[in-house]
PDB file of C-alpha atoms in Angstrom:
ATOM      1  CA  MET A   1       6.333  -2.761 -25.140  1.00 33.00           C
ATOM      2  CA  THR A   2       4.906  -0.829 -22.201  1.00 44.00           C
ATOM      3  CA  VAL A   3       2.129  -2.581 -20.285  1.00 46.00           C
ATOM      4  CA  ASP A   4      -0.407  -0.261 -18.698  1.00 61.00           C
ATOM      5  CA  ALA A   5      -0.878  -0.648 -14.946  1.00 70.00           C
ATOM      6  CA  GLU A   6      -4.148  -2.230 -13.888  1.00 88.00           C
ATOM      7  CA  GLN A   7      -6.874   0.318 -13.163  1.00 93.00           C
ATOM      8  CA  LYS A   8      -8.434   0.334  -9.697  1.00 96.00           C
ATOM      9  CA  THR A   9     -11.351   2.289  -8.260  1.00 97.00           C
ATOM     10  CA  TYR A  10     -10.810   4.104  -4.964  1.00 98.00           C
ATOM     11  CA  ARG A  11     -13.324   5.942  -2.837  1.00 98.00           C
ATOM     12  CA  GLY A  12     -12.307   9.149  -1.100  1.00 98.00           C
ATOM     13  CA  ASN A  13     -13.749  11.889   1.054  1.00 98.00           C
ATOM     14  CA  CYS A  14     -13.093  14.825   3.302  1.00 98.00           C
ATOM     15  CA  HIS A  15     -13.205  13.902   6.995  1.00 98.00           C
ATOM     16  CA  CYS A  16     -16.674  15.243   7.764  1.00 98.00           C
ATOM     17  CA  GLY A  17     -18.161  13.488   4.725  1.00 98.00           C
ATOM     18  CA  SER A  18     -19.469  16.615   3.018  1.00 98.00           C
ATOM     19  CA  TYR A  19     -17.599  15.662  -0.159  1.00 98.00           C
ATOM     20  CA  ILE A  20     -17.295  12.061  -1.371  1.00 98.00           C
ATOM     21  CA  PHE A  21     -15.866  10.864  -4.668  1.00 98.00           C
ATOM     22  CA  GLU A  22     -14.686   7.817  -6.555  1.00 98.00           C
ATOM     23  CA  VAL A  23     -11.642   7.750  -8.786  1.00 97.00           C
ATOM     24  CA  THR A  24     -10.379   5.076 -11.145  1.00 97.00           C
ATOM     25  CA  VAL A  25      -6.604   5.218 -11.669  1.00 97.00           C
ATOM     26  CA  PRO A  26      -3.694   2.798 -11.940  1.00 95.00           C
ATOM     27  CA  GLU A  27      -3.280   0.875  -8.687  1.00 95.00           C
ATOM     28  CA  LEU A  28      -1.670   3.256  -6.232  1.00 95.00           C
ATOM     29  CA  LYS A  29       1.926   2.243  -5.512  1.00 95.00           C
ATOM     30  CA  SER A  30       3.563   5.674  -5.403  1.00 96.00           C
ATOM     31  CA  VAL A  31       2.668   9.300  -4.752  1.00 96.00           C
ATOM     32  CA  THR A  32       4.437  12.580  -5.450  1.00 96.00           C
ATOM     33  CA  VAL A  33       5.501  15.006  -2.727  1.00 96.00           C
ATOM     34  CA  CYS A  34       6.326  18.557  -3.803  1.00 94.00           C
ATOM     35  CA  ASP A  35       8.425  21.036  -1.813  1.00 95.00           C
ATOM     36  CA  CYS A  36       6.659  24.198  -2.985  1.00 93.00           C
ATOM     37  CA  SER A  37       5.169  26.499  -0.378  1.00 95.00           C
ATOM     38  CA  ILE A  38       1.580  25.233  -0.452  1.00 95.00           C
ATOM     39  CA  CYS A  39       2.406  21.533  -0.822  1.00 95.00           C
ATOM     40  CA  THR A  40       4.818  21.711   2.108  1.00 97.00           C
ATOM     41  CA  LYS A  41       2.298  23.397   4.397  1.00 98.00           C
ATOM     42  CA  LYS A  42      -0.453  20.961   3.448  1.00 98.00           C
ATOM     43  CA  ASN A  43       1.861  17.941   3.170  1.00 98.00           C
ATOM     44  CA  TYR A  44       0.146  16.849  -0.016  1.00 96.00           C
ATOM     45  CA  MET A  45       0.625  13.415  -1.506  1.00 97.00           C
ATOM     46  CA  TYR A  46      -0.680  13.959  -4.992  1.00 93.00           C
ATOM     47  CA  LEU A  47      -1.226  12.229  -8.290  1.00 92.00           C
ATOM     48  CA  TRP A  48      -2.153  13.704 -11.653  1.00 90.00           C
ATOM     49  CA  MET A  49      -5.198  12.338 -13.435  1.00 93.00           C
ATOM     50  CA  ASN A  50      -4.812  11.018 -16.963  1.00 92.00           C
ATOM     51  CA  PRO A  51      -7.910  12.378 -18.756  1.00 90.00           C
ATOM     52  CA  GLU A  52      -7.707   9.649 -21.421  1.00 90.00           C
ATOM     53  CA  LYS A  53      -7.714   6.723 -18.983  1.00 92.00           C
ATOM     54  CA  ASP A  54      -8.663   7.845 -15.467  1.00 95.00           C
ATOM     55  CA  THR A  55     -12.124   8.746 -14.244  1.00 96.00           C
ATOM     56  CA  PHE A  56     -13.346  10.957 -11.406  1.00 96.00           C
ATOM     57  CA  LYS A  57     -16.924  10.772 -10.138  1.00 97.00           C
ATOM     58  CA  VAL A  58     -18.506  12.944  -7.445  1.00 98.00           C
ATOM     59  CA  ILE A  59     -20.725  10.867  -5.152  1.00 98.00           C
ATOM     60  CA  LYS A  60     -21.734  13.624  -2.741  1.00 98.00           C
ATOM     61  CA  ASP A  61     -21.153  17.359  -2.752  1.00 98.00           C
ATOM     62  CA  ASP A  62     -22.741  19.504  -0.040  1.00 98.00           C
ATOM     63  CA  GLY A  63     -21.362  22.649  -1.660  1.00 98.00           C
ATOM     64  CA  LEU A  64     -18.785  23.286   1.062  1.00 98.00           C
ATOM     65  CA  LEU A  65     -15.596  23.280  -1.020  1.00 98.00           C
ATOM     66  CA  THR A  66     -13.472  26.425  -0.858  1.00 98.00           C
ATOM     67  CA  GLU A  67     -11.036  27.235  -3.674  1.00 97.00           C
ATOM     68  CA  TYR A  68      -7.633  28.815  -3.023  1.00 97.00           C
ATOM     69  CA  SER A  69      -5.151  29.866  -5.653  1.00 93.00           C
ATOM     70  CA  PHE A  70      -2.123  32.138  -5.842  1.00 88.00           C
ATOM     71  CA  GLY A  71       0.662  33.067  -8.231  1.00 73.00           C
ATOM     72  CA  GLY A  72       2.692  29.885  -7.969  1.00 57.00           C
ATOM     73  CA  SER A  73       2.022  26.165  -7.604  1.00 54.00           C
ATOM     74  CA  PHE A  74       1.679  25.575 -11.374  1.00 65.00           C
ATOM     75  CA  GLY A  75      -1.453  27.751 -11.449  1.00 79.00           C
ATOM     76  CA  ILE A  76      -3.431  25.141  -9.527  1.00 89.00           C
ATOM     77  CA  ALA A  77      -6.726  26.026  -7.846  1.00 93.00           C
ATOM     78  CA  HIS A  78      -6.632  24.107  -4.545  1.00 95.00           C
ATOM     79  CA  LYS A  79     -10.000  22.918  -3.225  1.00 97.00           C
ATOM     80  CA  PHE A  80     -10.597  22.012   0.408  1.00 98.00           C
ATOM     81  CA  CYS A  81     -13.593  21.374   2.641  1.00 98.00           C
ATOM     82  CA  SER A  82     -14.598  24.538   4.501  1.00 98.00           C
ATOM     83  CA  LYS A  83     -16.014  22.478   7.386  1.00 98.00           C
ATOM     84  CA  CYS A  84     -13.195  20.028   8.199  1.00 98.00           C
ATOM     85  CA  GLY A  85     -10.303  21.539   6.204  1.00 98.00           C
ATOM     86  CA  VAL A  86      -9.272  18.441   4.257  1.00 98.00           C
ATOM     87  CA  SER A  87      -7.727  19.251   0.867  1.00 98.00           C
ATOM     88  CA  LEU A  88      -9.153  17.177  -1.962  1.00 98.00           C
ATOM     89  CA  VAL A  89      -8.395  18.167  -5.550  1.00 96.00           C
ATOM     90  CA  GLY A  90      -6.583  20.746  -7.598  1.00 93.00           C
ATOM     91  CA  THR A  91      -7.445  21.947 -11.078  1.00 91.00           C
ATOM     92  CA  SER A  92      -5.376  23.839 -13.627  1.00 88.00           C
ATOM     93  CA  LYS A  93      -4.985  24.291 -17.367  1.00 85.00           C
ATOM     94  CA  ASN A  94      -2.870  21.125 -17.265  1.00 84.00           C
ATOM     95  CA  GLY A  95      -5.684  19.024 -15.819  1.00 89.00           C
ATOM     96  CA  MET A  96      -6.721  17.701 -12.431  1.00 93.00           C
ATOM     97  CA  CYS A  97      -4.577  16.470  -9.576  1.00 93.00           C
ATOM     98  CA  LEU A  98      -5.827  14.574  -6.551  1.00 96.00           C
ATOM     99  CA  ASN A  99      -4.627  14.729  -2.963  1.00 97.00           C
ATOM    100  CA  ALA A 100      -4.204  10.993  -2.448  1.00 97.00           C
ATOM    101  CA  ARG A 101      -4.419  11.471   1.316  1.00 98.00           C
ATOM    102  CA  ALA A 102      -8.185  11.766   0.906  1.00 98.00           C
ATOM    103  CA  LEU A 103      -8.460   8.186  -0.382  1.00 98.00           C
ATOM    104  CA  GLN A 104      -9.915   5.520   1.863  1.00 98.00           C
ATOM    105  CA  ASP A 105      -8.074   2.425   3.084  1.00 96.00           C
ATOM    106  CA  VAL A 106      -4.640   3.358   1.758  1.00 96.00           C
ATOM    107  CA  ASN A 107      -1.541   2.878   3.927  1.00 96.00           C
ATOM    108  CA  PHE A 108       0.514   5.888   2.896  1.00 95.00           C
ATOM    109  CA  TRP A 109       3.528   4.730   4.877  1.00 95.00           C
ATOM    110  CA  ASP A 110       3.885   1.784   2.468  1.00 95.00           C
ATOM    111  CA  LEU A 111       3.901   3.855  -0.723  1.00 95.00           C
ATOM    112  CA  GLU A 112       6.923   4.877  -2.743  1.00 97.00           C
ATOM    113  CA  ILE A 113       7.533   8.624  -2.436  1.00 96.00           C
ATOM    114  CA  LYS A 114       8.535  10.521  -5.556  1.00 96.00           C
ATOM    115  CA  THR A 115       9.646  14.142  -5.288  1.00 95.00           C
ATOM    116  CA  CYS A 116       9.008  17.323  -7.225  1.00 92.00           C
ATOM    117  CA  ASP A 117      11.165  20.440  -6.819  1.00 93.00           C
ATOM    118  CA  GLY A 118       8.357  22.976  -7.002  1.00 90.00           C
ATOM    119  CA  ALA A 119      10.137  25.387  -4.656  1.00 91.00           C
ATOM    120  CA  LYS A 120      12.491  26.490  -7.429  1.00 91.00           C
ATOM    121  CA  LEU A 121       9.675  27.716  -9.661  1.00 87.00           C
ATOM    122  CA  ASP A 122       8.859  31.395  -9.942  1.00 86.00           C
ATOM    123  CA  PRO A 123       7.279  33.458  -8.601  1.00 87.00           C
ATOM    124  CA  GLN A 124       9.035  32.749  -5.323  1.00 90.00           C
ATOM    125  CA  TYR A 125       6.806  32.577  -2.273  1.00 93.00           C
ATOM    126  CA  LYS A 126       7.370  35.192   0.430  1.00 94.00           C
ATOM    127  CA  ALA A 127       6.339  33.886   3.822  1.00 94.00           C
ATOM    128  CA  PRO A 128       4.160  36.249   5.901  1.00 95.00           C
ATOM    129  CA  ALA A 129       5.952  37.744   8.904  1.00 97.00           C
ATOM    130  CA  TYR A 130       4.956  37.054  12.488  1.00 98.00           C
ATOM    131  CA  THR A 131       5.001  40.320  14.459  1.00 97.00           C
ATOM    132  CA  GLY A 132       3.483  39.265  17.770  1.00 96.00           C
ATOM    133  CA  PRO A 133       5.031  38.721  21.226  1.00 96.00           C
ATOM    134  CA  GLU A 134       7.554  35.984  21.904  1.00 96.00           C
ATOM    135  CA  PRO A 135       6.201  32.784  23.453  1.00 98.00           C
ATOM    136  CA  THR A 136       7.604  31.611  26.783  1.00 98.00           C
ATOM    137  CA  LEU A 137       8.879  28.295  28.075  1.00 98.00           C
ATOM    138  CA  PRO A 138       7.242  26.678  31.100  1.00 96.00           C
ATOM    139  CA  GLU A 139       8.601  27.903  34.423  1.00 94.00           C
ATOM    140  CA  GLY A 140      11.732  26.030  35.420  1.00 94.00           C
ATOM    141  CA  THR A 141      12.619  24.914  31.878  1.00 93.00           C
ATOM    142  CA  ASP A 142      16.270  25.290  30.880  1.00 91.00           C
ATOM    143  CA  GLY A 143      16.190  27.739  27.997  1.00 89.00           C
ATOM    144  CA  GLY A 144      19.912  27.940  27.315  1.00 91.00           C
ATOM    145  CA  ASN A 145      19.512  26.262  23.940  1.00 94.00           C
ATOM    146  CA  ALA A 146      15.979  27.462  23.198  1.00 96.00           C
ATOM    147  CA  LYS A 147      14.850  28.380  19.713  1.00 97.00           C
ATOM    148  CA  VAL A 148      11.869  30.404  18.501  1.00 98.00           C
ATOM    149  CA  TYR A 149      10.309  29.410  15.189  1.00 98.00           C
ATOM    150  CA  HIS A 150       7.934  31.559  13.167  1.00 98.00           C
ATOM    151  CA  GLY A 151       5.370  30.308  10.704  1.00 98.00           C
ATOM    152  CA  SER A 152       1.998  30.922   9.107  1.00 98.00           C
ATOM    153  CA  CYS A 153      -0.812  29.617   7.022  1.00 98.00           C
ATOM    154  CA  HIS A 154      -0.159  30.154   3.310  1.00 97.00           C
ATOM    155  CA  CYS A 155      -2.175  33.324   2.726  1.00 97.00           C
ATOM    156  CA  GLY A 156      -0.936  35.056   5.887  1.00 97.00           C
ATOM    157  CA  ALA A 157      -4.275  35.504   7.648  1.00 98.00           C
ATOM    158  CA  ILE A 158      -2.834  33.589  10.620  1.00 98.00           C
ATOM    159  CA  THR A 159       0.824  33.684  11.685  1.00 98.00           C
ATOM    160  CA  ALA A 160       2.422  31.681  14.473  1.00 98.00           C
ATOM    161  CA  ALA A 161       5.378  31.476  16.821  1.00 98.00           C
ATOM    162  CA  VAL A 162       6.582  28.575  18.949  1.00 98.00           C
ATOM    163  CA  LYS A 163       9.431  28.470  21.452  1.00 98.00           C
ATOM    164  CA  LEU A 164      11.073  25.119  22.118  1.00 98.00           C
ATOM    165  CA  PRO A 165      13.758  24.238  24.680  1.00 96.00           C
ATOM    166  CA  ALA A 166      16.088  23.087  21.892  1.00 96.00           C
ATOM    167  CA  PRO A 167      16.057  23.224  18.084  1.00 97.00           C
ATOM    168  CA  LEU A 168      14.097  20.457  16.397  1.00 98.00           C
ATOM    169  CA  GLU A 169      17.033  20.010  14.035  1.00 96.00           C
ATOM    170  CA  ASP A 170      19.373  18.972  16.881  1.00 94.00           C
ATOM    171  CA  LYS A 171      20.146  15.281  16.656  1.00 86.00           C
ATOM    172  CA  ASP A 172      19.623  14.868  20.401  1.00 84.00           C
ATOM    173  CA  THR A 173      16.383  16.821  20.662  1.00 90.00           C
ATOM    174  CA  LYS A 174      13.937  15.409  23.188  1.00 92.00           C
ATOM    175  CA  GLU A 175      10.955  17.058  21.501  1.00 96.00           C
ATOM    176  CA  ARG A 176       8.353  14.529  20.455  1.00 97.00           C
ATOM    177  CA  ILE A 177       7.590  14.778  16.713  1.00 98.00           C
ATOM    178  CA  VAL A 178       4.632  12.714  15.526  1.00 98.00           C
ATOM    179  CA  GLU A 179       2.895  11.726  12.312  1.00 98.00           C
ATOM    180  CA  CYS A 180      -0.289   9.743  12.932  1.00 97.00           C
ATOM    181  CA  ASN A 181      -2.389   7.524  10.660  1.00 97.00           C
ATOM    182  CA  CYS A 182      -5.749   8.200  12.301  1.00 97.00           C
ATOM    183  CA  SER A 183      -8.636   9.297  10.105  1.00 97.00           C
ATOM    184  CA  ILE A 184      -8.012  13.044  10.377  1.00 98.00           C
ATOM    185  CA  CYS A 185      -4.216  13.077  10.661  1.00 98.00           C
ATOM    186  CA  SER A 186      -3.707  10.875   7.595  1.00 97.00           C
ATOM    187  CA  ARG A 187      -6.038  13.048   5.513  1.00 98.00           C
ATOM    188  CA  ALA A 188      -4.555  16.326   6.735  1.00 98.00           C
ATOM    189  CA  GLY A 189      -0.877  15.314   6.701  1.00 98.00           C
ATOM    190  CA  PHE A 190      -0.080  16.746  10.126  1.00 98.00           C
ATOM    191  CA  THR A 191       3.402  16.720  11.643  1.00 98.00           C
ATOM    192  CA  TRP A 192       2.829  17.425  15.347  1.00 98.00           C
ATOM    193  CA  VAL A 193       4.878  18.735  18.235  1.00 98.00           C
ATOM    194  CA  TYR A 194       3.375  19.076  21.706  1.00 98.00           C
ATOM    195  CA  PRO A 195       4.419  22.309  23.440  1.00 98.00           C
ATOM    196  CA  THR A 196       2.526  23.827  26.351  1.00 98.00           C
ATOM    197  CA  ARG A 197       0.080  26.660  25.820  1.00 96.00           C
ATOM    198  CA  SER A 198       2.584  29.365  26.761  1.00 97.00           C
ATOM    199  CA  GLN A 199       5.003  28.119  24.097  1.00 98.00           C
ATOM    200  CA  VAL A 200       2.674  28.749  21.124  1.00 98.00           C
ATOM    201  CA  ILE A 201       1.101  32.011  19.983  1.00 98.00           C
ATOM    202  CA  LEU A 202      -1.097  32.529  16.940  1.00 97.00           C
ATOM    203  CA  GLN A 203      -1.701  35.994  15.535  1.00 97.00           C
ATOM    204  CA  ASP A 204      -4.780  36.978  13.556  1.00 97.00           C
ATOM    205  CA  ARG A 205      -3.969  39.433  10.774  1.00 95.00           C
ATOM    206  CA  ASP A 206      -7.156  41.415  11.373  1.00 95.00           C
ATOM    207  CA  THR A 207      -7.060  41.746  15.161  1.00 94.00           C
ATOM    208  CA  GLN A 208      -3.309  41.315  15.823  1.00 94.00           C
ATOM    209  CA  THR A 209      -4.286  39.024  18.704  1.00 94.00           C
ATOM    210  CA  ASP A 210      -4.367  35.284  19.313  1.00 94.00           C
ATOM    211  CA  PRO A 211      -7.605  34.241  17.584  1.00 91.00           C
ATOM    212  CA  GLY A 212     -10.462  32.860  19.630  1.00 78.00           C
ATOM    213  CA  SER A 213     -13.573  30.951  18.696  1.00 68.00           C
ATOM    214  CA  ASP A 214     -15.056  34.101  17.153  1.00 75.00           C
ATOM    215  CA  SER A 215     -12.195  34.608  14.676  1.00 88.00           C
ATOM    216  CA  LYS A 216     -13.225  35.361  11.106  1.00 94.00           C
ATOM    217  CA  ASN A 217      -9.996  33.830   9.777  1.00 97.00           C
ATOM    218  CA  LEU A 218      -9.623  30.622  11.781  1.00 97.00           C
ATOM    219  CA  VAL A 219     -11.970  27.630  11.598  1.00 96.00           C
ATOM    220  CA  SER A 220     -12.164  24.925  14.282  1.00 95.00           C
ATOM    221  CA  TYR A 221     -13.158  21.355  13.522  1.00 97.00           C
ATOM    222  CA  ALA A 222     -14.022  18.790  16.180  1.00 94.00           C
ATOM    223  CA  PHE A 223     -15.474  15.294  16.035  1.00 92.00           C
ATOM    224  CA  ASN A 224     -16.135  12.340  18.337  1.00 88.00           C
ATOM    225  CA  ARG A 225     -16.055  13.659  21.919  1.00 84.00           C
ATOM    226  CA  GLY A 226     -14.651  17.036  20.989  1.00 89.00           C
ATOM    227  CA  VAL A 227     -11.647  17.143  23.328  1.00 94.00           C
ATOM    228  CA  PHE A 228      -9.485  18.573  20.537  1.00 95.00           C
ATOM    229  CA  ASN A 229     -10.344  21.079  17.816  1.00 95.00           C
ATOM    230  CA  LYS A 230      -8.223  21.130  14.661  1.00 97.00           C
ATOM    231  CA  THR A 231      -7.791  24.713  13.481  1.00 97.00           C
ATOM    232  CA  PHE A 232      -7.249  25.803   9.894  1.00 98.00           C
ATOM    233  CA  CYS A 233      -7.246  29.015   7.906  1.00 98.00           C
ATOM    234  CA  LYS A 234     -10.610  29.847   6.387  1.00 98.00           C
ATOM    235  CA  THR A 235      -9.004  31.247   3.217  1.00 98.00           C
ATOM    236  CA  CYS A 236      -6.200  28.837   2.321  1.00 98.00           C
ATOM    237  CA  GLY A 237      -7.093  25.760   4.371  1.00 98.00           C
ATOM    238  CA  VAL A 238      -3.712  25.302   6.082  1.00 98.00           C
ATOM    239  CA  TYR A 239      -3.989  23.576   9.468  1.00 98.00           C
ATOM    240  CA  LEU A 240      -2.196  25.185  12.414  1.00 98.00           C
ATOM    241  CA  THR A 241      -2.991  23.824  15.877  1.00 98.00           C
ATOM    242  CA  ASN A 242      -4.897  21.153  17.770  1.00 97.00           C
ATOM    243  CA  GLU A 243      -6.704  23.155  20.432  1.00 96.00           C
ATOM    244  CA  VAL A 244      -7.937  21.545  23.634  1.00 95.00           C
ATOM    245  CA  THR A 245     -11.593  22.495  23.954  1.00 91.00           C
ATOM    246  CA  THR A 246     -12.465  25.662  25.837  1.00 83.00           C
ATOM    247  CA  THR A 247     -16.098  25.804  24.772  1.00 80.00           C
ATOM    248  CA  THR A 248     -17.388  22.468  26.074  1.00 83.00           C
ATOM    249  CA  SER A 249     -19.771  23.146  28.951  1.00 87.00           C
ATOM    250  CA  PRO A 250     -19.285  21.606  32.415  1.00 89.00           C
ATOM    251  CA  GLU A 251     -22.475  19.627  31.859  1.00 91.00           C
ATOM    252  CA  GLU A 252     -21.107  18.172  28.627  1.00 89.00           C
ATOM    253  CA  MET A 253     -17.818  17.303  30.333  1.00 91.00           C
ATOM    254  CA  ASP A 254     -19.683  15.569  33.163  1.00 92.00           C
ATOM    255  CA  ALA A 255     -21.301  13.340  30.533  1.00 91.00           C
ATOM    256  CA  TRP A 256     -17.933  12.254  29.139  1.00 92.00           C
ATOM    257  CA  PRO A 257     -16.811   8.664  29.836  1.00 92.00           C
ATOM    258  CA  GLU A 258     -14.184   8.378  32.551  1.00 95.00           C
ATOM    259  CA  ASP A 259     -11.404   7.635  30.054  1.00 93.00           C
ATOM    260  CA  THR A 260     -12.227  10.837  28.153  1.00 93.00           C
ATOM    261  CA  LYS A 261     -12.153  12.856  31.378  1.00 94.00           C
ATOM    262  CA  ALA A 262      -8.762  11.358  32.233  1.00 95.00           C
ATOM    263  CA  PHE A 263      -7.455  12.117  28.740  1.00 94.00           C
ATOM    264  CA  TYR A 264      -8.610  15.723  29.005  1.00 95.00           C
ATOM    265  CA  GLU A 265      -6.759  16.148  32.293  1.00 95.00           C
ATOM    266  CA  GLN A 266      -3.575  14.836  30.657  1.00 96.00           C
ATOM    267  CA  VAL A 267      -3.701  17.191  27.672  1.00 96.00           C
ATOM    268  CA  LYS A 268      -5.413  20.385  28.835  1.00 95.00           C
ATOM    269  CA  HIS A 269      -2.089  22.190  29.364  1.00 96.00           C
ATOM    270  CA  ILE A 270      -0.714  21.601  25.834  1.00 97.00           C
ATOM    271  CA  ARG A 271      -1.224  23.311  22.474  1.00 98.00           C
ATOM    272  CA  PRO A 272      -0.091  20.910  19.738  1.00 98.00           C
ATOM    273  CA  LEU A 273       1.304  22.665  16.685  1.00 98.00           C
ATOM    274  CA  ASN A 274       1.403  21.398  13.111  1.00 98.00           C
ATOM    275  CA  ILE A 275       5.006  22.218  12.223  1.00 98.00           C
ATOM    276  CA  ARG A 276       4.227  22.064   8.517  1.00 98.00           C
ATOM    277  CA  VAL A 277       3.510  25.793   8.949  1.00 98.00           C
ATOM    278  CA  LEU A 278       7.050  26.708  10.034  1.00 98.00           C
ATOM    279  CA  LYS A 279       8.929  29.202   7.893  1.00 97.00           C
ATOM    280  CA  ASP A 280      11.844  27.832   5.820  1.00 95.00           C
ATOM    281  CA  PHE A 281      12.007  24.636   7.851  1.00 97.00           C
ATOM    282  CA  ASP A 282      14.113  21.789   6.451  1.00 96.00           C
ATOM    283  CA  PHE A 283      12.047  18.676   7.089  1.00 97.00           C
ATOM    284  CA  SER A 284      14.889  16.423   5.970  1.00 95.00           C
ATOM    285  CA  THR A 285      16.589  17.212   9.297  1.00 96.00           C
ATOM    286  CA  ILE A 286      13.859  15.469  11.297  1.00 97.00           C
ATOM    287  CA  GLU A 287      12.980  12.473   9.101  1.00 95.00           C
ATOM    288  CA  SER A 288      14.707  10.007  11.416  1.00 94.00           C
ATOM    289  CA  LYS A 289      13.119  11.563  14.520  1.00 96.00           C
ATOM    290  CA  ILE A 290       9.479  11.338  13.470  1.00 97.00           C
ATOM    291  CA  GLU A 291       7.416   8.902  15.499  1.00 97.00           C
ATOM    292  CA  ARG A 292       4.786   7.071  13.490  1.00 97.00           C
ATOM    293  CA  LEU A 293       1.747   6.753  15.719  1.00 97.00           C
ATOM    294  CA  ASP A 294      -0.842   4.082  14.922  1.00 97.00           C
ATOM    295  CA  GLY A 295      -3.855   6.180  15.830  1.00 95.00           C
ATOM    296  CA  ALA A 296      -6.034   4.270  13.362  1.00 95.00           C
ATOM    297  CA  SER A 297      -6.170   1.300  15.737  1.00 94.00           C
ATOM    298  CA  ARG A 298      -7.331   3.354  18.712  1.00 90.00           C
ATOM    299  CA  PRO A 299     -11.031   3.695  19.533  1.00 86.00           C
ATOM    300  CA  ILE A 300     -13.305   5.545  18.723  1.00 87.00           C
ATOM    301  CA  PHE A 301     -13.073   4.050  15.214  1.00 92.00           C
ATOM    302  CA  TYR A 302     -13.819   6.222  12.194  1.00 96.00           C
ATOM    303  CA  VAL A 303     -16.312   4.864   9.649  1.00 96.00           C
ATOM    304  CA  ASN A 304     -15.556   5.791   6.044  1.00 97.00           C
ATOM    305  CA  PRO A 305     -18.596   7.270   4.313  1.00 97.00           C
TER     306      PRO A 305
END
């Protein structure tokens, strides 16, 4: 006889708090990770709702959800917050699935990971091509083993290129690769590298230039003291970079605490890239190299809505 798992109610939300929900499902002990094009770029950890047993209740909805769908991904309409970019739910003729990363107070590093081979399903995804200039390494860097990677958001509105001194796949790479459990990183599923600004170029499909703050395709999201701005595609919601602020006024910077000023000086030369966007990248080659950063225990502390 099969014994049903005990039901548990979880609260979840996008990072900015524009969308809050509660879901009652079997106690979360495992999540599914799919290798299809959209799930890889968004690093989803998802679970399917059982309409006969599970419940989903919207607590707050400011009307900011954007829906993105395409030919593949089981016909799912992916919904994300247009303000902070966090992906929340997907709906299809087969029911509703939930991005478990949006749940509060869940340690995703402790969960069992199940896999789904969505990449083999048709129609096959064709990654948008990057056609911009080649990034450059910092002056004096040995580029004898350098590698240029191309990538993009899912819909192709923003493409990207990054040049690293050595391939990430090399077993002896010195490139720092980080997954963090802070409030935004855990919800967004980032996998970060930390190149300098000259090593990363984004290209806007409309302007064929690196998008600025006035881009119609790229959204920036900042919180707390605003040193970094997470960027994501307005259409498909895929995160790309973590931009050091260029719009904070000198007066606002003068008002920063001394530790924030010191942090800004340390990071102002870098342009962190979410490597989930890389084209045809085999993430199994870097599993043992990923540093798990306990950002959740660093102030300023996020308060779940």
